[in-house]
Each structure stands twice: as structure tokens, then as C-alpha cells.
Short mmCIF file of C-alpha atoms in Angstrom, two decimals:
data_model
loop_
_atom_site.label_atom_id
_atom_site.label_comp_id
_atom_site.label_asym_id
_atom_site.label_seq_id
_atom_site.Cartn_x
_atom_site.Cartn_y
_atom_site.Cartn_z
CA MET A 18 0.00 0.00 0.00
CA LEU A 19 2.83 2.40 0.82
CA PHE A 20 4.41 1.56 -2.52
CA PHE A 21 1.24 2.78 -4.22
CA LEU A 22 1.29 6.02 -2.25
CA SER A 23 4.88 6.75 -3.29
CA PHE A 24 3.89 5.98 -6.86
CA VAL A 25 1.01 8.44 -6.61
CA VAL A 26 3.52 11.14 -5.62
CA PHE A 27 5.52 10.22 -8.70
CA LEU A 28 2.41 10.53 -10.88
CA VAL A 29 1.68 14.00 -9.49
CA GLY A 30 5.20 15.05 -10.49
CA LEU A 31 4.74 13.56 -13.95
CA TYR A 32 1.42 15.40 -14.37
CA CYS A 33 3.13 18.64 -13.33
CA VAL A 34 5.90 18.17 -15.89
CA MET A 35 3.51 17.39 -18.72
CA THR A 36 0.81 19.99 -18.27
CA ARG A 37 2.34 23.14 -16.79
CA LYS A 38 3.46 25.98 -19.02
CA ASN A 39 5.93 27.63 -16.64
CA LEU A 40 9.54 26.44 -16.76
CA LEU A 41 9.98 26.76 -13.00
CA LYS A 42 6.88 24.62 -12.44
CA ILE A 43 8.45 21.97 -14.66
CA VAL A 44 11.62 22.06 -12.55
CA MET A 45 9.46 21.64 -9.44
CA GLY A 46 7.78 18.63 -11.03
CA ILE A 47 11.15 17.01 -11.65
CA VAL A 48 12.10 17.62 -8.00
CA ILE A 49 8.84 16.00 -6.85
CA MET A 50 9.62 12.94 -8.97
CA GLU A 51 13.07 12.69 -7.38
CA TYR A 52 11.49 12.78 -3.91
CA ALA A 53 9.07 10.01 -4.89
CA VAL A 54 11.85 7.76 -6.19
CA ASN A 55 13.93 8.25 -3.03
CA PHE A 56 10.88 7.48 -0.88
CA PHE A 57 10.22 4.28 -2.84
CA LEU A 58 13.81 3.05 -2.59
CA VAL A 59 14.00 3.55 1.16
CA LEU A 60 10.61 1.84 1.57
CA LEU A 61 12.01 -1.20 -0.24
CA GLY A 62 14.72 -1.66 2.37
CA TYR A 63 12.60 -1.37 5.53
CA ARG A 64 12.39 -4.42 7.72
CA MET A 65 9.55 -4.88 10.16
CA GLY A 66 10.82 -4.13 13.66
CA GLY A 67 14.33 -3.37 12.46
CA VAL A 68 16.68 -0.76 13.86
CA ALA A 69 18.88 1.73 12.04
CA PRO A 70 22.04 0.12 10.59
CA ILE A 71 24.46 1.63 13.08
CA VAL A 72 26.27 -0.74 15.40
CA THR A 73 26.52 0.40 19.00
CA LYS A 74 27.88 -1.38 22.04
CA GLY A 75 25.86 -4.46 22.88
CA MET A 76 23.82 -4.33 19.67
CA GLU A 77 26.16 -6.29 17.40
CA ASN A 78 23.56 -8.88 16.46
CA ALA A 79 20.43 -6.75 16.34
CA LYS A 80 17.95 -6.89 13.48
CA PHE A 81 19.13 -4.15 11.12
CA VAL A 82 17.27 -2.70 8.19
CA ASP A 83 18.80 -2.98 4.73
CA PRO A 84 21.75 -0.55 4.45
CA LEU A 85 22.16 -0.87 0.69
CA PRO A 86 19.21 1.27 -0.57
CA GLN A 87 20.01 3.88 2.08
CA ALA A 88 23.55 4.27 0.77
CA MET A 89 22.32 4.60 -2.81
CA VAL A 90 19.64 7.13 -1.81
CA LEU A 91 22.26 9.15 0.09
CA THR A 92 24.23 9.67 -3.10
CA ALA A 93 21.06 10.30 -5.12
CA ILE A 94 19.96 13.15 -2.81
CA VAL A 95 23.27 14.97 -3.25
CA ILE A 96 23.16 14.47 -7.02
CA SER A 97 19.65 15.92 -7.07
CA ILE A 98 20.89 19.27 -5.67
CA ALA A 99 23.54 19.51 -8.41
CA THR A 100 21.07 18.68 -11.18
CA LEU A 101 18.59 21.18 -9.73
CA ALA A 102 21.26 23.87 -9.90
CA PHE A 103 22.01 22.91 -13.49
CA LEU A 104 18.32 23.09 -14.47
CA VAL A 105 17.95 26.47 -12.77
CA ALA A 106 21.03 27.73 -14.63
CA ILE A 107 19.49 26.74 -17.96
CA CYS A 108 16.16 28.37 -16.96
CA VAL A 109 17.90 31.64 -16.06
CA ARG A 110 19.72 31.66 -19.39
CA ILE A 111 16.45 31.09 -21.25
CA TYR A 112 14.85 33.92 -19.30
CA GLN A 113 17.69 36.22 -20.23
CA LYS A 114 17.27 35.37 -23.91
CA TYR A 115 13.48 35.33 -24.28
CA ASN A 116 12.35 37.43 -21.28
CA THR A 117 9.74 34.86 -20.32
CA PHE A 118 9.33 31.51 -18.61
CA ASP A 119 6.42 30.51 -20.84
CA ILE A 120 7.37 27.42 -22.81
CA THR A 121 4.74 28.06 -25.49
CA GLU A 122 6.56 31.26 -26.47
CA ILE A 123 10.00 29.70 -26.58
CA ARG A 124 9.68 28.21 -30.02
CA LYS A 125 12.46 29.77 -32.02
CA LEU A 126 15.28 27.26 -32.16
CA LYS A 127 17.96 29.75 -33.10
CA GLY A 128 21.24 29.53 -31.27
CA MET B 6 12.69 48.75 -9.11
CA SER B 7 14.27 45.46 -8.48
CA PRO B 8 13.31 43.81 -5.20
CA PHE B 9 16.98 42.97 -4.68
CA ARG B 10 18.01 46.60 -4.64
CA GLU B 11 17.38 47.08 -0.95
CA THR B 12 19.08 43.84 0.07
CA LYS B 13 22.30 44.68 -1.73
CA ALA B 14 24.03 45.91 1.39
CA GLY B 15 22.92 42.84 3.29
CA MET B 16 20.00 42.23 5.58
CA THR B 17 19.18 44.06 8.79
CA ASN B 18 21.43 44.40 11.81
CA ILE B 19 19.60 41.63 13.68
CA VAL B 20 20.35 39.06 11.00
CA LYS B 21 24.00 40.10 10.77
CA THR B 22 24.54 39.86 14.53
CA ILE B 23 22.84 36.47 14.81
CA ALA B 24 24.81 35.17 11.82
CA LYS B 25 28.08 36.12 13.51
CA PHE B 26 27.16 34.03 16.55
CA VAL B 27 25.65 31.09 14.68
CA VAL B 28 28.30 30.47 12.04
CA PRO B 29 31.23 29.10 14.12
CA PRO B 30 29.27 26.41 16.02
CA VAL B 31 27.65 25.24 12.79
CA ILE B 32 31.02 24.94 11.06
CA ILE B 33 32.32 22.92 14.01
CA PHE B 34 29.22 20.71 13.85
CA GLY B 35 29.82 20.08 10.14
CA ILE B 36 33.46 19.15 10.75
CA TYR B 37 32.39 16.83 13.59
CA MET B 38 29.90 15.19 11.26
CA ILE B 39 32.57 14.62 8.62
CA LEU B 40 35.13 13.21 11.06
CA HIS B 41 32.66 10.92 12.86
CA GLY B 42 31.13 9.60 9.66
CA HIS B 43 32.15 6.03 10.38
CA LEU B 44 30.65 5.97 13.88
CA THR B 45 27.46 8.01 13.93
CA PRO B 46 24.88 9.02 11.31
CA GLY B 47 26.35 11.52 8.93
CA GLY B 48 29.46 11.40 6.86
CA GLY B 49 30.98 13.35 4.06
CA PHE B 50 27.80 14.22 2.19
CA PRO B 51 25.72 15.90 4.93
CA GLY B 52 28.77 17.38 6.65
CA GLY B 53 29.97 19.06 3.49
CA VAL B 54 26.53 20.44 2.73
CA ILE B 55 26.25 21.81 6.31
CA VAL B 56 29.56 23.68 6.02
CA ALA B 57 28.49 25.02 2.62
CA CYS B 58 25.22 26.17 4.27
CA THR B 59 27.14 28.41 6.67
CA PHE B 60 28.96 30.10 3.77
CA ILE B 61 25.61 30.59 2.03
CA LEU B 62 24.26 32.15 5.24
CA LEU B 63 27.19 34.58 5.25
CA VAL B 64 26.55 35.53 1.62
CA LEU B 65 22.85 36.06 2.25
CA ALA B 66 23.29 38.03 5.47
CA PHE B 67 26.14 40.35 4.53
CA GLY B 68 25.23 41.06 0.94
CA LYS B 69 26.92 39.98 -2.22
CA GLU B 70 29.58 42.65 -2.57
CA VAL B 71 30.94 42.24 0.94
CA ALA B 72 30.95 38.48 0.61
CA PHE B 73 32.69 38.46 -2.74
CA GLN B 74 35.68 40.27 -1.29
CA LYS B 75 36.22 37.44 1.18
CA LEU B 76 34.95 34.32 -0.58
CA LYS B 77 35.89 33.87 -4.20
CA ILE B 78 34.57 31.32 -6.65
CA SER B 79 38.10 30.20 -7.50
CA THR B 80 38.60 29.23 -3.84
CA ALA B 81 35.52 27.03 -3.99
CA SER B 82 36.76 25.40 -7.20
CA VAL B 83 40.15 24.71 -5.60
CA ILE B 84 38.45 23.14 -2.57
CA GLU B 85 36.33 20.92 -4.79
CA SER B 86 39.27 19.75 -6.88
CA ALA B 87 41.30 19.08 -3.72
CA GLY B 88 38.49 16.88 -2.38
CA ALA B 89 38.33 14.90 -5.59
CA LEU B 90 42.11 14.45 -5.54
CA VAL B 91 42.07 13.23 -1.92
CA PHE B 92 39.38 10.68 -2.73
CA LEU B 93 41.18 9.45 -5.84
CA SER B 94 44.56 9.29 -4.13
CA VAL B 95 43.11 7.15 -1.33
CA ALA B 96 41.85 4.77 -4.00
CA LEU B 97 45.17 4.78 -5.87
CA ILE B 98 47.25 4.18 -2.72
CA GLY B 99 44.98 1.22 -2.07
CA MET B 100 45.79 -0.07 -5.54
CA ALA B 101 49.51 0.41 -4.99
CA VAL B 102 49.50 -1.33 -1.61
CA GLY B 103 46.90 -4.04 -1.86
CA GLY B 104 46.47 -4.70 -5.54
CA TRP B 105 43.04 -3.32 -6.32
CA PHE B 106 41.21 -0.04 -6.42
CA PHE B 107 39.74 1.17 -3.10
CA PHE B 108 41.67 -1.42 -1.11
CA ASN B 109 41.37 -0.65 2.60
CA PHE B 110 45.10 -0.37 3.17
CA LEU B 111 45.17 0.76 6.81
CA PRO B 112 44.54 -1.63 9.72
CA VAL B 113 40.92 -1.91 10.78
CA GLY B 114 41.62 -1.18 14.44
CA PHE B 115 39.20 -1.46 17.31
CA PRO B 116 35.58 -0.87 16.29
CA LEU B 117 33.61 1.99 17.84
CA LYS B 118 36.74 4.10 18.39
CA ILE B 119 37.52 7.34 16.59
CA ILE B 120 40.70 5.91 15.03
CA SER B 121 39.40 2.85 13.27
CA ALA B 122 37.96 1.70 9.97
CA GLY B 123 41.16 1.98 7.96
CA SER B 124 41.01 4.48 5.14
CA ILE B 125 37.30 5.31 5.42
CA PRO B 126 37.83 8.59 7.39
CA PHE B 127 40.20 9.87 4.70
CA SER B 128 37.64 9.09 2.00
CA ASN B 129 35.05 10.88 4.13
CA ILE B 130 37.25 13.98 4.34
CA GLY B 131 37.72 13.97 0.58
CA ILE B 132 33.99 13.59 -0.09
CA GLY B 133 33.21 16.33 2.43
CA LEU B 134 35.62 18.79 0.81
CA LYS B 135 34.26 17.97 -2.62
CA VAL B 136 30.59 18.42 -1.73
CA MET B 137 31.34 21.62 0.22
CA GLY B 138 33.23 23.21 -2.63
CA GLY B 139 30.78 22.09 -5.26
CA VAL B 140 27.58 23.31 -3.60
CA PHE B 141 29.14 26.63 -2.66
CA ALA B 142 30.60 27.17 -6.15
CA VAL B 143 27.25 26.55 -7.80
CA PHE B 144 25.48 28.94 -5.42
CA LEU B 145 28.06 31.67 -6.00
CA THR B 146 27.72 31.22 -9.76
CA LEU B 147 23.94 31.64 -9.66
CA ILE B 148 24.13 34.69 -7.39
CA MET B 149 26.92 36.31 -9.41
CA PHE B 150 24.97 35.87 -12.64
CA ARG B 151 22.07 37.86 -11.24
CA LEU B 152 24.49 40.51 -10.06
CA THR B 153 26.29 41.14 -13.32
CA THR B 154 23.37 40.81 -15.73
CA LYS B 155 21.24 43.82 -16.45
CA ARG B 156 17.91 43.87 -18.13
CA MET C 29 2.98 2.54 11.05
CA TRP C 30 0.10 5.00 10.74
CA GLN C 31 2.53 7.91 10.93
CA ILE C 32 4.11 6.91 7.62
CA TYR C 33 0.68 6.73 5.98
CA ALA C 34 -0.24 10.17 7.32
CA LEU C 35 3.04 11.66 6.10
CA ALA C 36 2.61 10.05 2.69
CA PHE C 37 -0.83 11.63 2.34
CA LEU C 38 0.68 14.94 3.47
CA MET C 39 3.29 14.62 0.74
CA ILE C 40 0.60 13.94 -1.88
CA ALA C 41 -1.39 16.96 -0.72
CA GLY C 42 1.69 19.17 -0.69
CA SER C 43 2.69 18.18 -4.20
CA LEU C 44 -0.86 18.76 -5.49
CA VAL C 45 -0.85 22.24 -3.96
CA ALA C 46 2.58 22.88 -5.48
CA VAL C 47 1.24 21.91 -8.90
CA HIS C 48 -1.99 23.87 -8.78
CA THR C 49 -1.35 26.97 -6.73
CA LYS C 50 -1.44 30.34 -8.37
CA TYR C 51 1.62 32.04 -6.89
CA LEU C 52 5.08 30.67 -7.57
CA LEU C 53 6.37 31.49 -4.09
CA SER C 54 3.57 29.42 -2.55
CA ALA C 55 4.49 26.60 -4.90
CA VAL C 56 8.09 26.65 -3.67
CA ILE C 57 6.93 26.58 -0.03
CA SER C 58 4.64 23.63 -0.77
CA LEU C 59 7.58 21.85 -2.36
CA ALA C 60 9.46 22.37 0.91
CA VAL C 61 6.52 20.74 2.74
CA VAL C 62 6.97 17.67 0.53
CA GLY C 63 10.71 17.54 1.24
CA LEU C 64 10.38 17.96 5.00
CA GLY C 65 7.65 15.30 5.09
CA LEU C 66 10.06 13.01 3.27
CA CYS C 67 12.72 13.78 5.89
CA VAL C 68 10.42 12.71 8.75
CA VAL C 69 9.44 9.60 6.78
CA PHE C 70 13.13 8.69 6.55
CA LEU C 71 13.38 8.97 10.33
CA TYR C 72 10.40 6.63 10.78
CA LEU C 73 11.92 4.19 8.28
CA GLN C 74 15.14 3.98 10.35
CA ALA C 75 17.35 5.86 7.89
CA PRO C 76 18.97 8.70 9.87
CA ASP C 77 21.73 9.35 7.31
CA CYS C 78 19.20 9.99 4.56
CA ALA C 79 17.14 12.19 6.90
CA ILE C 80 20.09 14.46 7.77
CA THR C 81 21.11 14.80 4.12
CA GLN C 82 17.53 15.39 2.98
CA ILE C 83 16.83 18.23 5.40
CA VAL C 84 20.06 20.08 4.59
CA VAL C 85 19.68 19.64 0.84
CA GLU C 86 16.05 20.74 1.08
CA VAL C 87 17.09 24.06 2.62
CA ILE C 88 19.65 24.71 -0.11
CA ALA C 89 17.17 23.78 -2.86
CA LEU C 90 14.70 26.26 -1.37
CA ILE C 91 17.33 29.02 -1.32
CA ILE C 92 18.36 28.30 -4.91
CA LEU C 93 14.75 28.27 -6.16
CA ILE C 94 13.84 31.51 -4.38
CA ARG C 95 16.94 33.68 -4.63
CA ALA C 96 18.64 32.60 -7.81
CA THR C 97 15.60 32.57 -10.06
CA GLY C 98 13.91 35.59 -8.56
CA VAL C 99 10.55 33.93 -8.09
CA GLU C 100 9.10 37.17 -6.81
CA ARG C 101 9.61 38.71 -10.22
CA ASP C 102 6.96 36.60 -11.96
CA LEU C 103 4.46 36.20 -9.20
CA LEU C 104 1.58 34.84 -11.18
CA GLU C 105 1.45 31.55 -12.92
CA ILE C 106 1.38 31.77 -16.69
CA LYS C 107 -2.13 31.39 -18.01
CA GLY C 108 -2.49 30.06 -21.52
CA ARG C 109 -5.41 28.87 -23.53
CA ARG C 110 -6.23 25.36 -22.52
CA GLU C 111 -5.47 22.92 -25.27
CA VAL C 112 -8.02 20.15 -24.99
CA PHE C 113 -6.21 17.71 -27.20
CA ALA C 114 -2.97 17.98 -25.25
CA LEU C 115 -4.79 17.55 -21.94
CA VAL C 116 -6.58 14.41 -23.16
CA THR C 117 -3.29 12.99 -24.40
CA VAL C 118 -1.60 13.65 -21.08
CA ILE C 119 -4.37 12.04 -19.06
CA LEU C 120 -4.44 9.03 -21.37
CA PHE C 121 -0.67 8.60 -21.09
CA ILE C 122 -0.76 8.84 -17.31
CA ILE C 123 -3.57 6.27 -17.09
CA VAL C 124 -1.68 3.79 -19.29
CA PHE C 125 1.53 4.37 -17.32
CA ALA C 126 -0.30 3.90 -14.03
CA VAL C 127 -1.98 0.65 -15.10
CA PHE C 128 1.28 -0.99 -16.11
CA ALA C 129 3.16 0.32 -13.07
CA PHE C 130 0.48 -0.82 -10.62
CA SER C 131 0.55 -4.31 -12.10
CA ALA C 132 4.33 -4.28 -11.66
CA LEU C 133 4.12 -3.01 -8.09
CA THR C 134 2.00 -5.96 -7.01
CA HIS C 135 4.89 -8.32 -7.74
CA LEU C 136 7.21 -6.66 -5.25
CA PRO C 137 8.03 -8.30 -1.91
CA GLU C 138 5.66 -7.32 0.86
CA PHE C 139 6.41 -4.13 2.80
CA GLY C 140 8.55 -4.89 5.82
CA TYR C 141 9.98 -8.16 4.56
CA PRO C 142 12.71 -7.30 2.04
CA VAL C 143 14.84 -9.72 0.10
CA MET C 144 18.27 -9.18 1.66
CA ARG C 145 20.39 -11.63 -0.25
CA VAL C 146 23.41 -9.34 -0.67
CA ALA C 147 22.74 -7.01 2.20
CA GLU C 148 22.77 -9.88 4.71
CA GLU C 149 26.48 -10.30 3.99
CA TYR C 150 27.06 -6.59 4.50
CA VAL C 151 25.19 -6.57 7.79
CA VAL C 152 26.95 -9.65 9.15
CA LYS C 153 30.49 -8.97 7.95
CA GLY C 154 30.47 -5.18 7.74
CA LEU C 155 31.80 -4.36 11.18
CA ARG C 156 34.41 -7.10 11.18
CA GLU C 157 35.87 -6.43 7.75
CA THR C 158 35.78 -2.64 7.52
CA GLY C 159 35.69 -1.58 11.17
CA ALA C 160 33.09 1.10 10.48
CA ALA C 161 30.23 1.08 12.99
CA ASN C 162 27.97 2.96 10.57
CA LEU C 163 27.06 0.27 8.08
CA VAL C 164 25.80 2.80 5.53
CA THR C 165 29.27 4.35 5.43
CA ALA C 166 30.78 0.89 5.17
CA VAL C 167 28.65 0.14 2.11
CA LEU C 168 29.21 3.59 0.65
CA LEU C 169 32.97 3.87 0.98
CA ASP C 170 34.22 0.31 1.13
CA PHE C 171 31.97 -2.31 -0.44
CA ARG C 172 30.56 -0.07 -3.15
CA ALA C 173 33.12 2.71 -3.44
CA TYR C 174 32.86 2.65 -7.21
CA ASP C 175 29.31 4.00 -6.92
CA THR C 176 30.60 6.87 -4.81
CA LEU C 177 33.32 7.59 -7.37
CA GLY C 178 30.68 7.74 -10.11
CA GLU C 179 28.54 10.00 -7.94
CA ALA C 180 31.49 12.35 -7.45
CA THR C 181 31.96 12.42 -11.22
CA VAL C 182 28.29 13.28 -11.80
CA LEU C 183 28.46 16.05 -9.18
CA PHE C 184 31.59 17.49 -10.78
CA THR C 185 30.05 17.37 -14.25
CA ALA C 186 26.80 19.02 -13.19
CA ILE C 187 28.61 21.86 -11.43
CA LEU C 188 30.97 22.32 -14.37
CA GLY C 189 27.96 22.43 -16.70
CA SER C 190 26.14 25.09 -14.69
CA ILE C 191 29.29 27.23 -14.42
CA ILE C 192 29.79 26.97 -18.20
CA VAL C 193 26.14 27.77 -18.98
CA LEU C 194 26.24 30.88 -16.80
CA ARG C 195 29.64 32.19 -17.88
CA GLU C 196 30.09 35.82 -18.90
CA ILE C 197 33.63 35.74 -20.27
CA GLY C 198 34.09 34.49 -23.79
CA ARG C 199 30.50 34.72 -25.01
CA LYS C 200 29.80 36.33 -28.34
CA LYS C 201 28.59 39.90 -27.97
CA LYS C 202 25.59 40.96 -29.96
#
């Protein structure tokens, strides 16, 4: 059931990317999709009644949750900030050239 | 005209004073998080972003012109490249000593102590420097573009 | 468990508001609601490393979206004529995508009982072989360090790209 909820968040992001006309709204849709994918990956690694995968004294044989998706998500979060900055840089350049964020007016493909 | 015109000399006195007091503990917290990455939650990624956050706070509080005299974008680029070189050199030393890339060439040591886990703290320091320099460089680039463009 | 459900519904509501609100600044704040909800969900799912990184990155994303783009310049959302054909196509595509994805999601292992074929080795041998008490760091920097190297490359490339896109020196003057 929680998998479906994370997928619904992904669908909202997809809807935002496909229907909005503002470039910044499209960037926000991409960010929402990133959040949904991170949520889904961490959900996959949860173990019922598990504890966080950090060994402390006297807990060497406890029931840990899966550390592998958490490590991958940790890198994915930091990549998402760099790609967001890159997208914003492109949006600012487009605004400087066309004086608008409206994608229906950005049609001239001149360099 | 522009809403940024009044913030060019920085924010109000309250924000500047609070920023002066808040910045050093937060930098120390970020360094702690980088150095204890193999024992507690944290590590190079969040620690580097926290230290970058304090620089961003300085830029936002004291205005762009004042901040650009102290913190240059070339410094951030040098920090980022240094982090990447530290990370790569740890991997290459592992290859020279043990035979394969990312070999853990130092002794493992006693678990749950600060000096343990072989070469993982050095990799953490490299990652932290890299993320810190990268995030701060990208922020400075975006801010500087708004400063120098005129429309 | 009910906290995770409540936070997931909060995230859905926040993203819907971010899509449909009229002012761009409100949309950015709603996006922050989604990110902070995700941070608390990470805490409930026993992933403190991801929670710390998420909350810090969320703050920086908010600052970039507000200050660097000047959201307060174009306050209103752009209103265009509604193209009926495009809207129908989008809804049809999303329905098809959702049907296939839901049928795929039912084949996953049940929530709370993951398949830990590789990760069992990491959990059992992680402390003894690497000496790192934080198993996430052990996976990140020892067992799967190549992933981290690739991540560092992607970070470097993205930052290089944004610096090149925004350069002032060396562009052709008009």
C-alpha cells in the first residue's frame, strides 16, 4: 500500500511536468519525482521491527534494516541538488534570452 | 525597481549579529559530522553540505559585494578539486599497496573508536571537501549571474 | 505505522498544492513541505543518514529556487489557452503508465519483509571487515566505493555544466 502512495507522488510530479506551461513549475515537477523515487527506494529496504544500521555497544547482532538502498539514496539526494542547480542555470539563461518563462513562447530554435 | 536593490548591502542588523554568533558552532558541527562519519549518522555528504550552508548564510546576510571580497569562486573550485584528488589518491594508494582499487590499506583497528575503519575517514574527508566546494561554487555562480546581468 | 501513511498523504497533498497553486512562491513553499515530510518519513523508516542529508539539501534547494531565479519577479502563474487535445493525451498517457506500473508493483516483496540476499552479507560482515560502525558508510565507501566515485563524477560534471552555462567571459557579444 505504501508503494502505491509513493507511486502516486511520482504521478503527481509527472502530471506537473507534462501539463504546466511555466519552466519553473516543470523544474518543481522534476524535483517531486526525485522525492518520490527516493521514498520508494528507502521503503524497499525497511524491515519490520528493524533498527537503524548503526552498530553500538551491545547491539552487534540486532535486526538491522537494509543498508544498501540507504547508501544509494544518500548519493542520489546529493546528485539531485547539483542537477537542480544545473536546471535552474538553464532556466535563467532562457529567461535572459526570451524574457519569459512561458514554454509556449520559446519556439524559435535559433542559437 | 528590483526587489533585490534594498538587500544589496545585506539584511538588517539583527540578522547580521545572529549570523556572527551562529556560524562558528555550525562549522564545528559540520566538521564533527565529517570526522565521525564512520561511527554516527552523517558522513561526508551531509557534513559538506552543512559547512556550505554556513557560507551561504554569510553571503545572504552580509550582501553579495561584501561576501565576494572574502569568498571567491576560485577558492571554492580549488576546494572541490582538492576533495576529488584526496578521494582518488586514497583509491590509488589502495591499488599500490593491496592490488586493487579502493583497497582498505590501513589496519581496521578497534571498532567503535575514533581511530578505526582503515582508510574510510580519509575518504570521508575527501567527499566532504568535494561536496562543500561544489555546492558553494554553484550557489556563487547563480548569485553572481544575477548581479552582473542587467535587463 | 500509521505515521508513515499520514506523512505520505501529506506529501501527496503538498505536491498537489505545489502543482496547482497560483503564486510561484507558494508553490516553492509547498515543495518544501513535501521535502520535509520526506525527511520525517526517513526517520520513521530507520534511515537517519538519509534524513540528515535530505533536510540540509532541502534548505539549499529552497534558497536556490527563491533567490537565484527571482521567483518574486513573476508572481503569477502563466495562463495560456487550454489545449483540450494535449490535456486528453496527457491524461491518457498517465492512465496507461499507471496501469502498467500498478501491475508491476503488485509483484514486489511485501512491505517490511525485504529480500536481503546481498545485504545480509554486508550486515553480518560489515563491522568485522571494515571496522566502520555505521554500516551505511561501510557500504558507501568500502563495499561499493565505485558508486561513490561515479557519484562524485556526476556532481563534478553538473557543477561544471552550470558554471559553463552561466559564464560571462568568452561569449559572443551581440
